[in-house]
Every structure is written in structure tokens, then in C-alpha cells.
Coordinates of C-alpha atoms and ligand atoms in Angstrom, one line a residue:
M1302 CA -36.4 34.6 -30.8
S1303 CA -35.9 34.1 -27.1
I1304 CA -37.1 31.1 -25.2
I1305 CA -39.6 32.8 -23.6
E1306 CA -40.9 34.5 -26.8
S1307 CA -41.1 31.0 -28.4
S1308 CA -44.0 30.1 -26.2
Q1309 CA -45.7 33.6 -26.2
K1310 CA -48.5 32.5 -28.5
R1311 CA -49.8 29.7 -26.2
P1312 CA -52.6 30.7 -23.8
R1313 CA -50.6 31.4 -20.6
I1314 CA -51.3 31.2 -17.0
L1315 CA -48.8 33.5 -15.5
V1316 CA -48.0 32.5 -11.7
V1317 CA -46.4 35.5 -9.9
G1318 CA -44.2 33.9 -7.2
G1319 CA -43.7 30.2 -6.8
G1320 CA -44.0 30.0 -3.0
Y1321 CA -46.7 28.1 -1.4
V1322 CA -49.7 29.2 -3.5
G1323 CA -47.5 29.4 -6.6
L1324 CA -46.0 26.0 -6.3
Y1325 CA -49.5 24.2 -5.6
V1326 CA -51.3 26.1 -8.4
A1327 CA -48.4 25.3 -10.9
L1328 CA -48.6 21.6 -9.5
K1329 CA -52.2 21.3 -9.9
L1330 CA -52.6 22.9 -13.3
Q1331 CA -49.4 22.3 -15.3
K1332 CA -50.4 19.0 -17.0
K1333 CA -54.0 19.9 -17.4
V1334 CA -53.0 23.2 -19.0
K1335 CA -50.7 21.7 -21.3
A1336 CA -53.0 19.0 -22.5
H1337 CA -55.2 22.1 -23.7
G1338 CA -52.2 23.7 -25.7
G1339 CA -51.6 26.3 -22.9
I1340 CA -48.8 26.8 -20.7
V1341 CA -48.2 27.6 -16.9
T1342 CA -45.3 29.9 -16.4
V1343 CA -44.0 30.6 -12.8
V1344 CA -42.0 33.5 -12.3
D1345 CA -40.0 33.7 -9.0
P1346 CA -36.5 35.1 -8.1
N1347 CA -35.8 31.8 -6.2
P1348 CA -35.5 28.6 -8.1
Y1349 CA -37.4 26.9 -5.2
M1350 CA -40.4 27.3 -2.8
T1351 CA -39.5 27.9 0.7
Y1352 CA -41.3 26.1 3.4
Q1353 CA -41.1 28.7 6.0
P1354 CA -42.5 26.9 9.0
F1355 CA -39.1 25.0 9.0
L1356 CA -36.9 28.0 9.0
P1357 CA -36.7 27.9 12.7
E1358 CA -35.5 24.3 12.7
V1359 CA -33.1 25.2 9.8
A1360 CA -31.6 28.0 12.0
G1361 CA -31.4 25.6 15.1
G1362 CA -29.5 23.0 12.9
N1363 CA -32.3 20.3 13.0
I1364 CA -33.0 20.4 9.3
E1365 CA -30.5 21.1 6.4
P1366 CA -31.3 24.2 4.5
R1367 CA -31.7 22.7 0.9
H1368 CA -34.3 20.3 2.5
A1369 CA -36.5 23.0 3.6
V1370 CA -37.0 24.0 0.0
V1371 CA -38.6 22.6 -3.0
S1372 CA -36.9 22.8 -6.4
H1373 CA -39.1 24.4 -9.0
R1374 CA -37.0 22.5 -11.8
Q1375 CA -37.5 19.3 -10.2
H1376 CA -41.1 19.2 -9.5
L1377 CA -42.5 21.6 -12.1
K1378 CA -41.4 19.8 -15.2
H1379 CA -44.5 20.9 -17.1
S1380 CA -44.3 24.4 -16.3
E1381 CA -42.3 27.1 -17.8
L1382 CA -40.0 28.6 -15.1
I1383 CA -38.6 32.2 -15.3
N1384 CA -35.9 33.1 -12.7
G1385 CA -36.7 36.6 -12.1
T1386 CA -39.1 39.2 -10.4
V1387 CA -42.5 40.4 -11.8
T1388 CA -42.0 44.2 -11.6
S1389 CA -45.4 45.4 -12.6
V1390 CA -48.8 44.0 -13.9
N1391 CA -51.1 45.8 -16.3
H1392 CA -54.2 43.7 -16.2
A1393 CA -56.2 46.0 -18.5
N1394 CA -53.7 44.8 -21.2
K1395 CA -53.2 41.4 -19.7
T1396 CA -49.3 41.8 -19.7
A1397 CA -46.7 41.8 -17.1
V1398 CA -43.2 43.1 -16.9
I1399 CA -40.5 40.6 -15.8
R1400 CA -36.9 41.4 -14.7
P1401 CA -34.7 38.2 -15.0
V1402 CA -32.0 37.5 -12.4
D1403 CA -29.7 38.3 -15.3
G1404 CA -30.5 40.2 -18.3
E1405 CA -32.8 43.0 -19.7
E1406 CA -36.5 43.5 -18.4
F1407 CA -39.3 42.0 -20.9
E1408 CA -43.0 41.9 -21.2
L1409 CA -45.1 38.9 -21.1
E1410 CA -48.6 38.4 -22.3
Y1411 CA -50.9 36.3 -20.2
T1412 CA -54.5 34.9 -20.4
D1413 CA -54.9 34.4 -16.5
V1414 CA -52.8 36.0 -13.9
V1415 CA -52.3 34.3 -10.4
M1416 CA -51.0 36.7 -7.9
S1417 CA -49.0 34.6 -5.3
A1418 CA -46.1 37.0 -4.4
G1419 CA -46.8 36.4 -0.8
A1420 CA -45.6 38.8 2.2
I1421 CA -42.3 40.4 3.2
T1422 CA -41.1 41.3 6.9
R1423 CA -43.0 44.3 8.3
T1424 CA -40.5 46.6 10.0
F1425 CA -40.7 50.2 11.6
P1426 CA -38.4 53.1 11.2
I1427 CA -36.3 52.3 14.1
P1428 CA -32.9 53.9 14.1
G1429 CA -30.1 51.1 13.5
L1430 CA -32.5 48.3 12.7
A1431 CA -32.1 48.0 9.0
E1432 CA -28.1 48.1 9.6
T1433 CA -28.0 45.5 12.5
G1434 CA -31.1 43.4 12.4
I1435 CA -31.8 40.2 10.4
G1436 CA -35.2 38.7 9.7
L1437 CA -36.4 35.0 9.3
K1438 CA -38.3 34.8 6.2
T1439 CA -35.8 33.4 3.7
I1440 CA -33.6 30.1 3.9
E1441 CA -30.5 32.5 3.6
E1442 CA -31.5 34.1 6.7
A1443 CA -31.8 30.8 8.7
V1444 CA -28.6 29.7 7.3
A1445 CA -27.1 33.0 8.5
L1446 CA -28.6 32.8 11.9
R1447 CA -27.4 29.2 12.4
N1448 CA -23.9 30.2 11.6
Q1449 CA -24.1 33.6 13.5
V1450 CA -25.0 32.0 16.8
A1451 CA -22.6 29.3 16.4
Q1452 CA -19.7 31.6 15.5
R1453 CA -20.7 34.1 18.3
I1454 CA -20.5 31.3 20.9
E1455 CA -17.0 30.1 19.5
S1456 CA -15.6 33.6 19.0
A1457 CA -16.8 34.5 22.7
S1458 CA -14.8 31.4 24.1
N1459 CA -11.7 33.3 23.0
M1460 CA -12.6 36.8 24.1
T1461 CA -11.3 38.1 27.3
D1462 CA -12.7 41.5 27.3
P1463 CA -16.0 41.1 29.5
E1464 CA -18.1 43.5 27.5
A1465 CA -17.4 42.1 24.2
R1466 CA -18.0 38.7 25.4
K1467 CA -21.3 39.6 27.1
R1468 CA -22.5 41.1 23.9
A1469 CA -21.5 38.4 21.6
L1470 CA -23.4 36.1 23.9
T1471 CA -26.6 38.1 23.9
F1472 CA -29.3 37.0 21.4
V1473 CA -32.4 39.1 20.9
V1474 CA -35.7 38.2 19.1
V1475 CA -38.3 41.0 18.7
G1476 CA -41.6 39.7 18.1
G1477 CA -43.6 37.1 20.3
G1478 CA -45.8 35.5 17.5
F1479 CA -45.3 31.9 16.4
A1480 CA -42.2 32.7 14.3
G1481 CA -40.5 34.6 17.1
I1482 CA -41.1 32.2 19.9
E1483 CA -40.2 29.2 17.7
T1484 CA -36.9 31.0 16.7
I1485 CA -35.7 31.9 20.0
A1486 CA -36.5 28.5 21.5
E1487 CA -34.9 26.6 18.7
L1488 CA -31.8 28.9 18.8
E1489 CA -31.6 28.6 22.7
D1490 CA -31.7 24.8 22.3
M1491 CA -28.8 24.9 19.8
A1492 CA -26.8 27.3 22.0
R1493 CA -27.3 25.1 25.0
H1494 CA -25.9 22.2 22.9
L1495 CA -22.8 24.3 21.8
V1496 CA -21.9 25.4 25.2
Q1497 CA -21.8 21.7 26.3
L1498 CA -19.4 21.1 23.7
N1499 CA -17.3 24.2 24.6
D1500 CA -15.8 24.3 28.3
R1501 CA -14.7 27.8 27.7
V1502 CA -18.2 29.2 27.8
S1503 CA -20.7 28.4 30.4
K1504 CA -24.6 28.2 30.0
D1505 CA -25.0 31.1 32.5
E1506 CA -23.0 33.5 30.3
V1507 CA -25.6 32.9 27.1
R1508 CA -28.4 35.5 27.4
F1509 CA -31.6 35.1 25.2
V1510 CA -34.0 38.1 25.2
L1511 CA -37.6 38.2 23.7
V1512 CA -39.0 41.6 23.4
E1513 CA -42.8 41.7 22.7
A1514 CA -44.7 44.8 22.6
M1515 CA -48.2 43.3 23.5
G1516 CA -49.2 42.0 26.9
R1517 CA -49.1 38.6 25.6
I1518 CA -47.6 36.3 23.1
M1519 CA -48.7 33.7 20.5
P1520 CA -52.3 35.1 19.5
E1521 CA -52.8 31.8 17.8
V1522 CA -53.1 29.6 21.1
T1523 CA -55.3 30.1 24.1
E1524 CA -54.4 32.8 26.9
E1525 CA -53.7 29.9 29.3
Q1526 CA -51.3 28.2 26.8
A1527 CA -49.6 31.3 26.0
L1528 CA -49.0 31.9 29.7
W1529 CA -47.6 28.4 30.0
V1530 CA -45.2 29.1 26.9
V1531 CA -43.8 32.2 28.8
E1532 CA -43.4 30.0 32.1
H1533 CA -41.5 27.5 30.0
L1534 CA -39.2 30.1 28.0
R1535 CA -38.3 31.6 31.6
S1536 CA -37.6 28.2 33.1
R1537 CA -34.8 27.7 30.4
G1538 CA -33.6 31.2 31.4
I1539 CA -35.0 33.2 28.4
E1540 CA -35.9 36.5 29.4
V1541 CA -39.5 37.3 28.2
L1542 CA -40.1 41.3 28.2
L1543 CA -43.8 41.9 27.4
N1544 CA -45.3 45.3 26.9
T1545 CA -41.9 46.2 25.7
S1546 CA -40.6 47.8 22.4
L1547 CA -37.3 48.3 20.7
A1548 CA -36.8 52.2 20.3
D1549 CA -33.1 52.2 18.9
A1550 CA -30.8 49.7 17.6
T1551 CA -27.9 51.9 16.5
D1552 CA -24.7 50.0 16.3
G1553 CA -26.2 47.0 18.0
N1554 CA -26.7 49.0 21.4
L1555 CA -30.5 48.4 22.1
Q1556 CA -32.6 50.9 23.9
L1557 CA -35.8 49.3 25.0
I1558 CA -39.0 51.2 26.1
N1559 CA -42.1 50.3 28.1
M1560 CA -45.2 50.6 25.9
A1561 CA -47.4 51.8 28.5
D1562 CA -45.5 55.1 29.3
K1563 CA -42.8 55.0 26.8
S1564 CA -40.4 55.1 29.7
P1565 CA -36.9 53.4 29.3
A1566 CA -36.9 49.5 29.9
G1567 CA -33.5 48.5 29.5
E1568 CA -30.4 49.2 27.4
F1569 CA -27.7 46.7 26.4
G1570 CA -25.5 45.5 23.3
T1571 CA -25.8 42.7 21.1
D1572 CA -24.3 41.2 17.9
T1573 CA -27.3 39.3 17.1
L1574 CA -30.9 41.2 16.7
I1575 CA -33.5 39.0 14.9
W1576 CA -36.7 40.7 13.9
C1577 CA -39.9 38.5 13.8
A1578 CA -42.5 41.2 14.3
G1579 CA -44.9 40.2 11.6
V1580 CA -45.4 40.5 7.8
M1581 CA -47.1 42.9 5.4
A1582 CA -48.4 42.0 1.7
N1583 CA -45.5 42.3 -0.9
P1584 CA -45.4 45.9 -1.8
M1585 CA -45.1 44.8 -5.5
V1586 CA -49.1 45.0 -5.6
R1587 CA -48.7 48.9 -5.9
S1588 CA -47.0 48.4 -9.3
T1589 CA -50.5 46.6 -10.6
D1590 CA -53.6 47.9 -11.5
F1591 CA -55.4 45.7 -8.9
I1592 CA -57.7 47.1 -6.3
I1593 CA -55.6 47.3 -2.9
E1594 CA -57.6 47.2 0.3
G1595 CA -56.6 48.9 3.6
R1596 CA -53.9 46.3 4.8
G1597 CA -52.2 46.7 1.5
R1598 CA -53.5 43.5 0.0
I1599 CA -55.2 42.6 -3.3
D1600 CA -59.0 42.8 -2.8
T1601 CA -60.0 39.3 -3.6
R1602 CA -63.3 37.5 -3.6
T1603 CA -64.1 34.1 -2.0
D1604 CA -63.9 32.3 -5.2
L1605 CA -60.4 33.6 -5.2
R1606 CA -60.9 36.0 -8.3
I1607 CA -59.6 39.5 -7.9
K1608 CA -62.3 42.2 -7.4
D1609 CA -63.1 45.0 -9.9
E1610 CA -64.2 48.3 -8.6
N1611 CA -67.7 46.9 -7.9
G1612 CA -66.6 43.9 -6.4
E1613 CA -67.2 41.9 -9.4
A1614 CA -64.7 39.3 -10.6
L1615 CA -62.0 40.5 -13.2
D1616 CA -61.6 38.1 -16.1
G1617 CA -58.5 36.2 -15.7
A1618 CA -57.2 37.6 -12.5
W1619 CA -56.7 35.4 -9.4
A1620 CA -54.9 35.8 -5.9
A1621 CA -54.4 33.7 -3.0
G1622 CA -52.2 33.5 0.2
D1623 CA -50.5 36.3 2.2
I1624 CA -50.8 38.8 -0.8
S1625 CA -54.6 38.5 -0.9
A1626 CA -57.5 39.8 1.2
V1627 CA -60.0 36.9 1.1
K1628 CA -63.0 37.0 3.6
D1629 CA -62.8 34.2 6.0
V1630 CA -66.5 33.1 6.3
T1631 CA -65.3 31.1 9.7
G1632 CA -63.8 34.2 11.6
G1633 CA -60.3 35.1 10.9
L1634 CA -58.7 38.7 11.5
P1635 CA -60.7 41.4 13.2
D1636 CA -61.6 42.7 9.7
G1637 CA -62.9 39.2 8.8
T1638 CA -60.2 38.3 6.4
C1639 CA -57.9 35.3 6.2
V1640 CA -55.0 35.3 8.5
P1641 CA -51.9 35.1 6.5
N1642 CA -50.6 31.5 7.2
A1643 CA -49.7 28.4 5.4
Q1644 CA -53.0 26.8 6.3
H1645 CA -55.0 29.0 4.2
A1646 CA -52.3 29.5 1.6
V1647 CA -52.2 26.0 0.6
R1648 CA -56.0 25.4 0.6
Q1649 CA -56.8 28.5 -1.3
A1650 CA -54.2 27.4 -3.8
K1651 CA -55.8 24.1 -4.5
L1652 CA -59.1 25.6 -4.9
L1653 CA -57.8 28.4 -7.1
A1654 CA -56.4 25.8 -9.2
K1655 CA -59.6 24.0 -9.6
N1656 CA -61.6 27.4 -9.9
L1657 CA -59.1 28.7 -12.7
Y1658 CA -59.4 25.5 -14.5
A1659 CA -63.3 25.5 -14.3
A1660 CA -63.5 29.2 -15.4
R1661 CA -61.2 28.9 -18.3
Y1662 CA -61.8 25.5 -19.6
G1663 CA -65.3 24.8 -18.4
V1664 CA -64.5 21.6 -16.5
G1665 CA -66.2 21.7 -13.1
S1666 CA -67.6 24.6 -11.3
V1667 CA -66.3 27.6 -9.4
K1668 CA -66.6 27.3 -5.6
E1669 CA -66.3 29.6 -2.6
Y1670 CA -63.4 29.4 -0.4
K1671 CA -64.3 28.2 3.3
H1672 CA -61.9 26.6 5.7
K1673 CA -62.3 26.5 9.6
N1674 CA -58.8 26.9 11.3
L1675 CA -57.7 23.5 12.4
G1676 CA -55.6 25.1 15.3
A1677 CA -51.7 25.6 15.7
V1678 CA -48.5 23.6 16.3
A1679 CA -45.3 24.9 17.4
G1680 CA -42.0 23.3 18.3
F1681 CA -39.6 24.9 20.8
G1682 CA -36.5 22.4 20.5
R1683 CA -36.4 18.7 20.9
N1684 CA -39.3 17.2 22.9
K1685 CA -40.7 20.8 23.6
G1686 CA -43.6 22.6 22.0
V1687 CA -47.2 23.8 22.3
A1688 CA -50.3 23.0 20.3
K1689 CA -54.0 23.4 20.0
V1690 CA -55.4 21.0 17.4
L1691 CA -59.3 20.8 16.8
G1692 CA -59.7 22.3 20.2
I1693 CA -57.4 19.9 22.0
K1694 CA -54.6 21.7 23.9
L1695 CA -51.2 19.9 24.1
K1696 CA -47.9 20.9 25.5
G1697 CA -44.4 19.4 25.8
W1698 CA -43.5 16.3 24.2
P1699 CA -47.2 15.5 22.6
A1700 CA -47.3 19.1 21.3
W1701 CA -43.7 18.7 19.6
M1702 CA -44.7 15.3 18.2
A1703 CA -48.0 16.9 16.6
H1704 CA -45.7 19.7 15.2
R1705 CA -43.4 17.3 13.5
G1706 CA -46.3 15.0 12.5
Y1707 CA -48.2 17.9 11.1
H1708 CA -45.4 19.7 9.1
G1709 CA -43.7 16.3 8.2
M1710 CA -46.9 15.6 6.3
A1711 CA -47.4 19.2 5.1
M1712 CA -44.0 19.6 3.5
P1713 CA -44.7 19.6 -0.3
T1714 CA -43.7 16.4 -2.4
F1715 CA -42.5 13.1 -1.0
E1716 CA -39.1 13.6 -2.0
R1717 CA -38.7 16.7 0.3
K1718 CA -40.8 14.9 3.2
F1719 CA -38.3 12.1 3.0
R1720 CA -35.2 14.3 3.1
V1721 CA -36.7 16.1 6.3
L1722 CA -37.6 12.8 7.8
G1723 CA -34.1 11.7 7.3
D1724 CA -32.5 14.8 8.9
W1725 CA -35.0 14.2 11.9
M1726 CA -34.0 10.6 12.3
V1727 CA -30.1 11.4 12.2
A1728 CA -30.6 14.2 14.7
W1729 CA -32.2 11.8 16.9
F1730 CA -29.1 9.9 17.1
Y1731 CA -26.4 12.3 16.6
S1732 CA -28.3 15.3 17.9
R1733 CA -28.8 18.6 16.1
D1734 CA -25.9 19.6 13.4
A1735 CA -24.9 23.2 14.8
L1736 CA -21.6 23.3 12.9
Q1737 CA -21.1 26.6 11.5
L1738 CA -19.6 27.1 8.0
N1739 CA -17.5 30.1 7.9
N1740 CA -16.8 32.6 5.1
L1741 CA -20.0 31.8 3.2
D1742 CA -20.3 35.6 2.2
V1743 CA -16.6 35.6 1.1
P1744 CA -16.1 32.1 -0.7
R1745 CA -13.4 33.4 -2.7
A1746 CA -11.2 34.8 0.0
A1747 CA -9.0 31.6 0.4
F1748 CA -8.4 31.5 -3.3
E1749 CA -7.7 35.1 -3.5
A1750 CA -5.3 34.8 -0.7
S1751 CA -3.5 32.0 -2.4
A1752 CA -3.5 33.7 -5.8
A1753 CA -2.3 37.2 -4.7
P1754 CA 1.3 37.9 -5.9
K1755 CA 3.7 36.8 -3.2
K1756 CA 6.2 39.2 -1.8
Ligands
LIG785 C1 -40.6 31.9 10.2 C2 -42.1 31.6 9.6 C3 -42.7 30.5 10.2 C4 -44.1 30.2 9.7 N1 -44.8 29.3 10.4 C5 -45.9 28.9 10.0 C6 -46.6 27.8 10.5 O1 -46.2 27.1 11.4 N2 -48.1 27.6 10.2 C7 -48.6 28.3 9.1 O2 -49.7 28.0 8.7 N3 -47.8 29.4 8.6 C8 -46.7 29.6 8.9 N4 -45.9 30.6 8.4 C9 -46.7 31.5 7.3 C10 -46.5 30.8 6.0 O3 -45.3 30.4 5.6 C11 -46.9 31.8 4.9 O4 -48.2 32.3 5.3 C12 -47.2 31.1 3.5 O5 -45.7 31.0 3.1 C13 -47.7 32.2 2.7 O6 -47.8 31.6 1.2 P1 -47.7 32.5 0.0 O7 -47.5 31.5 -1.3 O8 -48.8 33.5 0.0 O9 -46.3 33.3 0.0 P2 -44.9 32.8 0.0 O10 -44.9 31.3 0.4 O11 -44.2 33.7 0.8 O12 -44.4 32.8 -1.5 C14 -44.3 34.1 -2.0 C15 -43.1 33.8 -3.3 O13 -43.2 34.8 -4.1 C16 -41.8 35.1 -4.6 N5 -42.0 36.6 -5.0 C17 -41.9 37.8 -4.1 N6 -41.9 38.8 -5.0 C18 -42.1 38.5 -6.2 C19 -41.9 39.2 -7.4 N7 -42.2 40.6 -7.5 N8 -42.3 38.5 -8.6 C20 -42.2 37.1 -8.4 N9 -42.0 36.4 -7.4 C21 -41.9 37.0 -6.1 C22 -41.3 34.7 -3.3 O14 -39.8 34.6 -3.8 C23 -41.8 33.5 -2.9 O15 -41.2 32.3 -3.4 C24 -44.5 31.2 8.7 C25 -43.9 32.1 8.2 C26 -42.6 32.4 8.8 C27 -41.8 33.3 8.1

């Protein structure tokens, strides 16, 4: 009998995805459910939850990668953890199929399922994008970007071919939402720092380009603030191209077009194309028997139970976060559902845990989800940022402090909060740590070279 099978007979709450929602649901339920003789099982291909709002700061060398993720093993000691992917859910039978990171697929029975597999990067069929681009949704991407920017600057400093040098020093971000703006701002700040350390490259040679298809950036802040952000980025030498879209990225040769008349809007080469143009619900929902709404999310009631075909609650089926369409009674997206963000994910997770406990064990009552957006905070590198908190508009240093204050508090677990705080304090005295680590994708190269038969 496998380890998993040995817990098969206990009433199981299966949590599909240990990100924001999954981590909080498990943290809130693991001990209570155990006390009732049940078990919380968390399945995720990663052994950690990623605090995605910190990814731009990880890419920019302000936070160490491991400090921006929360270990499941360390913090979910009363849960059963399976390092793998849920490939399908058959709620009619209350079973899910799991593909472990290593080994054969197997089926798991559950009493309740919590769908919390989040979202993936949304892309379009642009030639060359899949081959040359990189997103910023995972910690690995953030690490790769930090290395990429530092490596390109270092390599360019030895290049004599002007075209190759120009290409190496051109960094492009597509998408002017929060993630795209924070990413380009943090990377530009880091590049500025790196150039100061390297007298073979000048700041004027480094080119940062933001490409945004809409006429404005950052829909989460006011129009006036968004205009200020554009001005701020331009004052730092970042080219902000609005109403512009990427038409072709073959071999890193970018062709841009004007959104209004589809006329050419520029052509240049780059070694670094970062795609931050939005997310879509995890397509694994299509391998379930739940009802999927127009935007590809699981149709979910405001008590966070998944709807049946009549809009009634399915027994033992719950969803929250980016994978779910939950009505936002205070506003939200144009279709009246919650915006996919961490603010909703964490609050929904906490309510879901309470509601599930109430429904399954009869303790407490099931409540409706209601949360009025508190605003938004964004950091653009040291002492720079923009924020709108409870209607109060901030920019520059106060906004940056609000950003750090909010996210420092929101980072799950005290242990991780302290690690991040430590990184910020060290960076305050010694600046960001922009050192690239080479050969992370070929760690055995040095050993292979040593062990190869000598001629
Ligand atoms: C760069 C960036 C910056 C952001 N900044 C902010 C911000 O400042 N403020 C804000 O409010 N929001 C921000 N967000 C959005 C926020 O991070 C998400 O809304 C939030 O993470 C959603 O939580 P979730 O639990 O639904 O999904 P996630 O946190 O993405 O968790 C999903 C989990 O499911 C796992 N998974 C995926 N597929 C499967 C499967 N088949 N089986 C099992 N597990 C699976 C994944 O590995 C992951 O651990 C940002 C996002 C990004 C990418």
C-alpha cells in the first residue's frame, strides 16, 4: 500500500493547487479537520506557494528568490502534501487523477474539493513569441530575468559589433498592467545600478521599451496617476509605447504595429522580451465536470461553492481565486465578477475555509463573500512608486513605503516576512544584489568538462 493509499479511507479535503488560496485554506483547516479524523491534502507541482507580487523585486535583485516563496512542508505540517499535478476532476464520482512529479498517475477520492489552481500567462499566437519570450508568473522566471539582464549587460560590455551590442542592451516588456510596469521599473533600476559598476557600458546605451496595446496603463489607479506613471517612466529614459502591439517576434526581431490602423510602429532586435500582458484561468478546468463561464473560469457562488447547472451549490465543491468567477457585489470586472488579484484570493480563501468547515462539520454558518477593493500599491524601484489606498493617492517615496508596508504585512507567515524584511534592510545599506549566477540551466557542465576523458 502506498503512503497516499494509507490515508485513503479518511474523509479528505482535496486542495488543487497550493498557491495563495490553497495555502490559506490548508493553513486554516488542517488542524481542525485532523481533529475530526479527516485530512487536508494539498496537490501542487511546486513544494511552495509563490508570493507573486514580489516577483518584480526578485527579478530586480531586491529580494532573494527563496524568500518570496513559502514552503508547504515547513508550514503545512498537518496536511498531506503531494508534489504533482491534478490532471482531471470527476466530481460526480468525487475523484481526481493526480500525476506526481515522479511516478505513475493515480486516482484519489475526496469528500470536498477546493479548486485553487489559479491562472496562467495569457498569450496570443504571435510568431516567435513562444520561442523568444519569457513571462513573469513563476519564481524561476524571476530568477532567469535577473540573470538575463545582468548577463546581457556584462556580455555587451565586451562586444564590439554595434548591432549585437544594441540588441543585448535592449529590454522589452509587453503589457502595461501592474506586473508589466513594476517589472520594467525594477529592471531599469537594476540596470542603472549595474551600469554604474561597469565603465565599459554607458546608461545611454541601455534601452528599455514598454509596449501597451491600450491607450493607458495601470487600470487599477486613476487616469491622472497613470499619466504620472508614464511621465515618471519616460523621465527615467524608458520608452512607453501606448496603442501599440507586438505583431512578430521571430528570432527576437520585433515588429510593432499601431493598434488604431495596424500600420508599422517600429522594428528592432532584442535578446530580452518579457511578456506581462495578462493572465487566464488555468485551462485544467476543462478536464473537470464543473460549469465553465465565458472567461474560462469555474462558475462559483458568492458563498464560494461551485454552481451546478441550476446555479445551486454542488455538494463538496469549492473554488476561489484566479480560477473562479465569483460575483463582486461591490463592483469588479465589467461582467460584475471579482478581479483576479491577491486581495480577493486571500480573503476568499479565508472565507472558503470557514464556509467549508461550517458546511461539513456544522460549526458556524456559511457566509457570502463581500470585499470592497482597498486600492493598489506599486513599487518602481528604490524610493519610487504609485498607490491609491482607500481613495488616498500617493506617488514617489510615500507610495513606495506603502507598497513595502502592505506587501511586507501580506507576505504569508512570520518566518517569510522576516526573511523579506532582512533582504530589504541589507539592500538599504549595500544596495540591491544584482549579481548573476551563470550556468543555472547546465549545472553539470563544469563537472562534465572535468570528468571528460583527457586527450
Ligand atoms: C508579477 C505579478 C504581480 C502581481 N502583483 C499583485 C499585486 O501587487 N496585488 C495583487 O492583489 N495581486 C497581484 N498579483 C496577482 C496575484 O498574485 C494572484 O491573483 C494570486 O496569486 C491568485 O491566487 P490563486 O491562489 O488563485 O493562484 P496562484 O497563487 O497562482 O496559485 C495557483 C497554484 O496552483 C498550482 N497549480 C497549477 N496547476 C495545477 C494543477 N493542475 N494541479 C495542482 N496544482 C496546480 C500552481 O503551481 C500554484 O501554486 C500579481 C501577479 C503577478 C504574476
